[in-house]
PDB file of C-alpha atoms in Angstrom:
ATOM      1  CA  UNK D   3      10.096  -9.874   9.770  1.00 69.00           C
ATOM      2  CA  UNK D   4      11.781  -8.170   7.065  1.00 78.00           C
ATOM      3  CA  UNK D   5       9.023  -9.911   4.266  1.00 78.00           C
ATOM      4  CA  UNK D   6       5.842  -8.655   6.668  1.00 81.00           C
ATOM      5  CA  UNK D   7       7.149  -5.313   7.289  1.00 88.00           C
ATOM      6  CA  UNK D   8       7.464  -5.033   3.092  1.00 86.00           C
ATOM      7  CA  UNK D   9       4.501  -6.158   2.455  1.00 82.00           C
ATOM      8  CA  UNK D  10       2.559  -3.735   4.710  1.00 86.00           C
ATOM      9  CA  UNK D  11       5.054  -0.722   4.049  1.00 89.00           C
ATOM     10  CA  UNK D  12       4.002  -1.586   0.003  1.00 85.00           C
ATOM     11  CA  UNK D  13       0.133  -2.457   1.082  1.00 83.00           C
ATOM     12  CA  UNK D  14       0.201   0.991   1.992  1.00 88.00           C
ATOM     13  CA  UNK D  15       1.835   2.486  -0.869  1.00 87.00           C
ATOM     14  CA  UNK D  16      -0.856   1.095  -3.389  1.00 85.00           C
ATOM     15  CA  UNK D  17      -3.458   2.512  -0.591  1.00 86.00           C
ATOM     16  CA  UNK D  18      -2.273   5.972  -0.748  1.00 88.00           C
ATOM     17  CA  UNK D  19      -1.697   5.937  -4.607  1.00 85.00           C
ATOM     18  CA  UNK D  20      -5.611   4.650  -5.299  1.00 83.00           C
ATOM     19  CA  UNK D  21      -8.150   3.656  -2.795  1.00 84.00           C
ATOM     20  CA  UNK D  22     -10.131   1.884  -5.587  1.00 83.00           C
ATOM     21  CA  UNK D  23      -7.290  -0.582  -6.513  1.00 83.00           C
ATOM     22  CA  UNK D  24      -6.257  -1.178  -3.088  1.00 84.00           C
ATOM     23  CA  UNK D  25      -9.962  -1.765  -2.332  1.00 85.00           C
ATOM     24  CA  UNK D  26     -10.481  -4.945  -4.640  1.00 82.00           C
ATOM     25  CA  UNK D  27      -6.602  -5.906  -3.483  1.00 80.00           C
ATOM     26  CA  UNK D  28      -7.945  -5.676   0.823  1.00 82.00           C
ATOM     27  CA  UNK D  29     -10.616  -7.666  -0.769  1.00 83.00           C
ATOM     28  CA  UNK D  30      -8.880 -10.691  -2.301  1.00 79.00           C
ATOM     29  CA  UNK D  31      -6.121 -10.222   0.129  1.00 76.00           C
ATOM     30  CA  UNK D  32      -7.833 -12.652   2.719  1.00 79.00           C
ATOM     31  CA  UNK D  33      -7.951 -15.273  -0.140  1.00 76.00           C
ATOM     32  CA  UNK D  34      -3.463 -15.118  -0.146  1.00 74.00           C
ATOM     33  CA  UNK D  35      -3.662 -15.968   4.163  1.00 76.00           C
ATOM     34  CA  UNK D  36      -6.185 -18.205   4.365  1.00 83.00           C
ATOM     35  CA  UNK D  37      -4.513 -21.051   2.413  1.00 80.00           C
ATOM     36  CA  UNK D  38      -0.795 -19.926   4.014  1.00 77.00           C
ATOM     37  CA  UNK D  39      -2.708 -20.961   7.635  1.00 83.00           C
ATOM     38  CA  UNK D  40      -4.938 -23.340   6.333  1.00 86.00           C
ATOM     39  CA  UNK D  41      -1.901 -25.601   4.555  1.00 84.00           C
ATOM     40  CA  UNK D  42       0.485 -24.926   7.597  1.00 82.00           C
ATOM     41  CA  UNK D  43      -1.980 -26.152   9.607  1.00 86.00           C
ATOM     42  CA  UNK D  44      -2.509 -29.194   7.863  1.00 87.00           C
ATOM     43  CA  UNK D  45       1.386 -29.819   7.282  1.00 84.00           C
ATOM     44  CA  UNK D  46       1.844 -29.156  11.245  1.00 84.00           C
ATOM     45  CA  UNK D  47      -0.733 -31.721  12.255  1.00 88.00           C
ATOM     46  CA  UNK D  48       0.227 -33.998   9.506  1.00 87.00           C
ATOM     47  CA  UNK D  49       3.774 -34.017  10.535  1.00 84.00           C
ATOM     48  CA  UNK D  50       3.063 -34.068  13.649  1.00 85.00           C
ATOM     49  CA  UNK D  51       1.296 -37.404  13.354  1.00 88.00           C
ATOM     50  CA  UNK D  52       4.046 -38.896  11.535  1.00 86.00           C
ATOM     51  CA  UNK D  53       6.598 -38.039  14.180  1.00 83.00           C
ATOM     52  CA  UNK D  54       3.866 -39.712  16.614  1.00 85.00           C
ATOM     53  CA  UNK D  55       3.869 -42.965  13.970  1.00 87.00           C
ATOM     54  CA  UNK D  56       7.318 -42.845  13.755  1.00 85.00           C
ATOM     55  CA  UNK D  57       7.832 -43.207  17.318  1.00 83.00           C
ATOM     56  CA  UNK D  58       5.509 -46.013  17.441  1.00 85.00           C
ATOM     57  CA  UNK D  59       7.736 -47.311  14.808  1.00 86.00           C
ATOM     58  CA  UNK D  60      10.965 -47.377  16.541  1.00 84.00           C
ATOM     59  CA  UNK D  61       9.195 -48.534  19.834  1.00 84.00           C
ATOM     60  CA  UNK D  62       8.077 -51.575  17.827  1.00 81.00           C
ATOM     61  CA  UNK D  63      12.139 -52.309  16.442  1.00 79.00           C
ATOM     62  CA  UNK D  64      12.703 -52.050  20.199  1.00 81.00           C
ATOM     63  CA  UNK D  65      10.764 -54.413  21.312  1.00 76.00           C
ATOM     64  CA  UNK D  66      11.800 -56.748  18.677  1.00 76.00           C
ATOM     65  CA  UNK D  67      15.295 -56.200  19.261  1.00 74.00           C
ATOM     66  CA  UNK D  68      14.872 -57.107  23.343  1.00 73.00           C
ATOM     67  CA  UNK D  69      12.555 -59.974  22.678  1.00 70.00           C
ATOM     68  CA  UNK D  70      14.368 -61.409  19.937  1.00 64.00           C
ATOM     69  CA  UNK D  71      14.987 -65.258  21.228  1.00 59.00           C
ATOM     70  CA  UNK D  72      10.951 -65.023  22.489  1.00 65.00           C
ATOM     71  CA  UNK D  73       9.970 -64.377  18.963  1.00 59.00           C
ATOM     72  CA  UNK D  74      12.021 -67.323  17.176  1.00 62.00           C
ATOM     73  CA  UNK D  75      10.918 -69.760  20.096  1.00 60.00           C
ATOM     74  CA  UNK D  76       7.129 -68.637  19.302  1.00 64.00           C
ATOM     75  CA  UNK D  77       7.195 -68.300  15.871  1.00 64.00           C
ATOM     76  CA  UNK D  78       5.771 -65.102  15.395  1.00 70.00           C
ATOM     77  CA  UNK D  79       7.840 -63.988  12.541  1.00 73.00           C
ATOM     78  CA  UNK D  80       4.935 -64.015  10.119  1.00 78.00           C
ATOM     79  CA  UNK D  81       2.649 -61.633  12.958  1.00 79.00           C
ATOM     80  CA  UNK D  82       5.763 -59.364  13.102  1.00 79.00           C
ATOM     81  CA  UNK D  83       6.557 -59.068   9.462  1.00 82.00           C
ATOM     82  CA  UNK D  84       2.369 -58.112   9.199  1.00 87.00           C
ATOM     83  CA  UNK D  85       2.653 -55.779  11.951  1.00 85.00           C
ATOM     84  CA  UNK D  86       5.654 -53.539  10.358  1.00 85.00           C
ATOM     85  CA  UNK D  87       4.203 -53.394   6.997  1.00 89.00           C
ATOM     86  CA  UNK D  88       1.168 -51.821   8.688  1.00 90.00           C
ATOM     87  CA  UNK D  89       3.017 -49.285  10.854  1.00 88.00           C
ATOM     88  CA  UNK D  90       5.921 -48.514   8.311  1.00 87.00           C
ATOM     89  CA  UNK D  91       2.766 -48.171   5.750  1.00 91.00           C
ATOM     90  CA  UNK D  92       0.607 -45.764   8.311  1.00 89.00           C
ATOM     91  CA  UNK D  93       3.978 -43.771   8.277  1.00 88.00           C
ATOM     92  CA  UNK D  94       4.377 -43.655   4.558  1.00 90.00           C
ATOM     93  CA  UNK D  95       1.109 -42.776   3.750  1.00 91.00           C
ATOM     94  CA  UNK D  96       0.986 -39.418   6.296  1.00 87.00           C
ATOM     95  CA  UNK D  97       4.177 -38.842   5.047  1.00 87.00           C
ATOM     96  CA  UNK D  98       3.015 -38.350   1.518  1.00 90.00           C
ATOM     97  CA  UNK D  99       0.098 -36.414   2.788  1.00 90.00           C
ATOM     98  CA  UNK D 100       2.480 -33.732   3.963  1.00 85.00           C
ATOM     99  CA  UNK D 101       4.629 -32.980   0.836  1.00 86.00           C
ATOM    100  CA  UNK D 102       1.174 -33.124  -1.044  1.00 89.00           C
ATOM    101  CA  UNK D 103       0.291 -30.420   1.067  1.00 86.00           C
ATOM    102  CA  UNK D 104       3.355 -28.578   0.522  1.00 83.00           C
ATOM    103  CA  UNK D 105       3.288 -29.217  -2.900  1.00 85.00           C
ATOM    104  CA  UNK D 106       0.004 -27.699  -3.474  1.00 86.00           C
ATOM    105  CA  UNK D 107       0.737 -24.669  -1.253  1.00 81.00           C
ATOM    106  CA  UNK D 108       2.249 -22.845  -4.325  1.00 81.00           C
ATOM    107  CA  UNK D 109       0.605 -23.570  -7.297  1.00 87.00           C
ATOM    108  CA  UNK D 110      -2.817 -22.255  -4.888  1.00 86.00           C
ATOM    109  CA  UNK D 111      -0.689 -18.893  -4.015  1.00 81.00           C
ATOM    110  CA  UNK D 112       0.082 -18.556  -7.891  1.00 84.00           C
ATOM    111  CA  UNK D 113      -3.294 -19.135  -8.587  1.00 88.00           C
ATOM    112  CA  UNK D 114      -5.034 -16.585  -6.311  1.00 84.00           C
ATOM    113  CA  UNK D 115      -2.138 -14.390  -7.087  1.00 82.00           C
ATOM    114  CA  UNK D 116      -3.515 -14.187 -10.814  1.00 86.00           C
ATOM    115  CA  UNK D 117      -7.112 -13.805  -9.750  1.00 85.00           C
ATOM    116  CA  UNK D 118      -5.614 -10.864  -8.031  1.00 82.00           C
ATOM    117  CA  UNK D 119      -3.451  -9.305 -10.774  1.00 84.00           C
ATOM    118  CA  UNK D 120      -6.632 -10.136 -13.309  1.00 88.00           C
ATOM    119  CA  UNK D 121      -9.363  -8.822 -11.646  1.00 86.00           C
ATOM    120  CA  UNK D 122      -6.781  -5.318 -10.969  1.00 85.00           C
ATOM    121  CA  UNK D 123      -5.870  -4.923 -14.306  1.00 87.00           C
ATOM    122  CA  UNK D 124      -9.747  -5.271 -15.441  1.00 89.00           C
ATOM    123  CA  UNK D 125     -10.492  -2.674 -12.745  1.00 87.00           C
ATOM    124  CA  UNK D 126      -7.857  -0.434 -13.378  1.00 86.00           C
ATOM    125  CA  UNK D 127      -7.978  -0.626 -17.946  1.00 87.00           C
ATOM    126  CA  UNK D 128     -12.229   0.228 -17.103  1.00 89.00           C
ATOM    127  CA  UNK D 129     -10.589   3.170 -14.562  1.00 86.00           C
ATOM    128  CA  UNK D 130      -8.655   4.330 -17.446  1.00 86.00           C
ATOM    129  CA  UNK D 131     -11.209   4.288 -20.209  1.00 88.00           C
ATOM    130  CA  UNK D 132     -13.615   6.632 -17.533  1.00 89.00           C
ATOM    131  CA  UNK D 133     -10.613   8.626 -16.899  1.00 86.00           C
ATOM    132  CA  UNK D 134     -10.703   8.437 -13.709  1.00 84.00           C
ATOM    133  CA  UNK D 135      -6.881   7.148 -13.322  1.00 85.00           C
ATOM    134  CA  UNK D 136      -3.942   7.958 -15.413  1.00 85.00           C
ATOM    135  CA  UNK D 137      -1.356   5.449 -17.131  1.00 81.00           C
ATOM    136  CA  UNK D 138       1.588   6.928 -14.520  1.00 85.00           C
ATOM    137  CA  UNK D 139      -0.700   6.112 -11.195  1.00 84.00           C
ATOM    138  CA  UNK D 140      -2.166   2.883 -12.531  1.00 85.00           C
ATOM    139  CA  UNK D 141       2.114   1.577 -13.382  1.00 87.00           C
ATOM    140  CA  UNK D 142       2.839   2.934 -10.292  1.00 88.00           C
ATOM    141  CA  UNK D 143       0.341   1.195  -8.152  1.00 85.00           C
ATOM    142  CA  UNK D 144       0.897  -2.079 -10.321  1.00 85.00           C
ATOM    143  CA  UNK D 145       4.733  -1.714  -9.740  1.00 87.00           C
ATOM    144  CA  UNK D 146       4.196  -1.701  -5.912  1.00 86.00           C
ATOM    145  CA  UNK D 147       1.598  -4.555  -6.165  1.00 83.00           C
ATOM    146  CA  UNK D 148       4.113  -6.718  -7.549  1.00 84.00           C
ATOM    147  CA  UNK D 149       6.687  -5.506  -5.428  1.00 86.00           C
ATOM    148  CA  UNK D 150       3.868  -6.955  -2.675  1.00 82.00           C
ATOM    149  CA  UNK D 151       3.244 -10.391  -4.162  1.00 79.00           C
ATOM    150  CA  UNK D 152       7.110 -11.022  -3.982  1.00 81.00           C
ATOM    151  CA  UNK D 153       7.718 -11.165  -0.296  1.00 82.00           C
ATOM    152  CA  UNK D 154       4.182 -12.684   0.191  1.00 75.00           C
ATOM    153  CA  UNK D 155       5.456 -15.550  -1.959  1.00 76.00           C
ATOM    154  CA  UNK D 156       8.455 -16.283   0.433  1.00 80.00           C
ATOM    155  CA  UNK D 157       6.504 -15.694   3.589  1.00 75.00           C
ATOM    156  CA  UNK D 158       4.585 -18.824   2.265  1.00 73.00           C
ATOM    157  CA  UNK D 159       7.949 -20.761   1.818  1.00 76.00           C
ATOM    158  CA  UNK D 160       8.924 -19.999   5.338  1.00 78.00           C
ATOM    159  CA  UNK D 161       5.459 -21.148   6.360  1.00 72.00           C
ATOM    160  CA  UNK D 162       6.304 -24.200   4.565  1.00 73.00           C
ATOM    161  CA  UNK D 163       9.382 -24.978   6.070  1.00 74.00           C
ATOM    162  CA  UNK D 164       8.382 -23.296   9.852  1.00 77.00           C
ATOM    163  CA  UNK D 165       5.429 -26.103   9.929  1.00 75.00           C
ATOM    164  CA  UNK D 166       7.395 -28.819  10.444  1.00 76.00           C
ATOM    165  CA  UNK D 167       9.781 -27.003  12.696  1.00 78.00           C
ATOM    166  CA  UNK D 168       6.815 -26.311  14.714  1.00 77.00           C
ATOM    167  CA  UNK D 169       5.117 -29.648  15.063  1.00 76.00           C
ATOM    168  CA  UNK D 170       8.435 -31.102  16.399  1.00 76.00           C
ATOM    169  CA  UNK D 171       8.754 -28.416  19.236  1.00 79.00           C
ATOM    170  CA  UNK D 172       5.080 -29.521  20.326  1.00 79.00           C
ATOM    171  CA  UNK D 173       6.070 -32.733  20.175  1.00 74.00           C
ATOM    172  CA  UNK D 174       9.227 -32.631  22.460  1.00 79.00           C
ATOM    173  CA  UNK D 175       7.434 -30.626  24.563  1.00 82.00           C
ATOM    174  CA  UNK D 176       4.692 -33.536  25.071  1.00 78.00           C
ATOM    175  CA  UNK D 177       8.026 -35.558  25.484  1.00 75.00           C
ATOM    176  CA  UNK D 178       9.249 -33.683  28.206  1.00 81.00           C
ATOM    177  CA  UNK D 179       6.041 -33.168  29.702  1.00 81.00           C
ATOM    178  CA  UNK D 180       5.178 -37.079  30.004  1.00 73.00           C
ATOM    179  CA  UNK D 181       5.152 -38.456  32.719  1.00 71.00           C
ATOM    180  CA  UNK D 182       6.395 -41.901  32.814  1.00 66.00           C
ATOM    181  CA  UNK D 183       3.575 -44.807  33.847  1.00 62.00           C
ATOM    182  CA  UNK D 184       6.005 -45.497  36.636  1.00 58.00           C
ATOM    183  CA  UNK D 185       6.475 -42.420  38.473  1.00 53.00           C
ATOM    184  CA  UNK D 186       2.682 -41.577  37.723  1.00 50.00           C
ATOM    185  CA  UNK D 187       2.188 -42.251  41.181  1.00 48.00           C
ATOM    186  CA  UNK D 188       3.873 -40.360  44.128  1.00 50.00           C
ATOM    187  CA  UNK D 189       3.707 -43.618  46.060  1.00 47.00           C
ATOM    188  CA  UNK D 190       6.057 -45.624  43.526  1.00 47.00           C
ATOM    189  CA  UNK D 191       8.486 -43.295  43.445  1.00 45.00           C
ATOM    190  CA  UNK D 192       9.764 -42.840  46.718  1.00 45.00           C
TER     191      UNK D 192
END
């Protein structure tokens, strides 16, 4: 709360110190939330799916476990040993896709944080030359911009690390509201 209540209190600082700055800033600005959502987004399913493969994973170890004698008697070792390598692999592999896409979360923030910097210092040394802004306003609204891109930075960490949070909340909550096959019918239970 603290981070999005900085960022707009600053937002508006480099608003009411130039219009024209803050103009091209309101203008890349979309570019900084649209990866934040579009990452957490794919981290939250991703993870989400893992905790659903995972799941399926212990389910399997279960059944193993129980059925134990029925699988040396039928030799289905071989089957078994296939069938973990495939789940435990499924696992892996969303697994990986996740911290790729929290990896790349950052280095895309630093990048369209430079585009952003860039194309405001081109605006604002052409603003200069014209004289249309002094040295004073143009540090001033370059100090608050960077005072900005601070707590935008950490609201993408927290996005990071909320993602994950999130997809296992939707997941108990499809725990708890799953019914089990054998009460699924009103008959069967009483």
């Amino acid at each position: 709360l603290r981070d999005s209540l900085q960022v707009i209190v600053l937002l508006g600082v480099c608003l009411y110190l130039n219009w024209k700055l803050s103009l091209i800033m309101f203008v890349f600005l979309p570019l900084c939330f649209y990866p934040l959502y579009s990452f957490g987004r794919k981290i939250r399913d991703s993870f989400r799916v893992s905790q659903s493969r995972l799941s399926k994973l212990g389910q399997f170890f279960e059944e193993i476990f129980f059925g134990f004698a029925e699988i040396q008697t039928l030799g289905r070792k071989e089957k078994l040993k296939e069938d973990f390598q495939k789940r435990n692999l499924s696992f892996l592999d969303e697994m990986l896709y996740s911290f790729k896409m929290r990896g790349a979360t950052t280095p895309v923030m630093e990048w369209i944080g430079a585009l952003i910097f860039a194309s405001i210092l081109a605006f604002s040394l052409w603003q200069i030359e014209k004289g249309s802004i002094d040295g004073p306003e143009f540090i001033s609204f370059f100090a608050a911009l960077v005072m900005a891109y601070q707590p935008i930075k950490q609201l993408s960490r927290i996005n990071q690390h909320l993602s994950p949070g999130l997809a296992s909340l939707e997941r108990i909550i499809e725990l708890f509201d799953h019914q089990p096959a054998a009460l699924a019918s009103p008959i069967q239970s009483i």
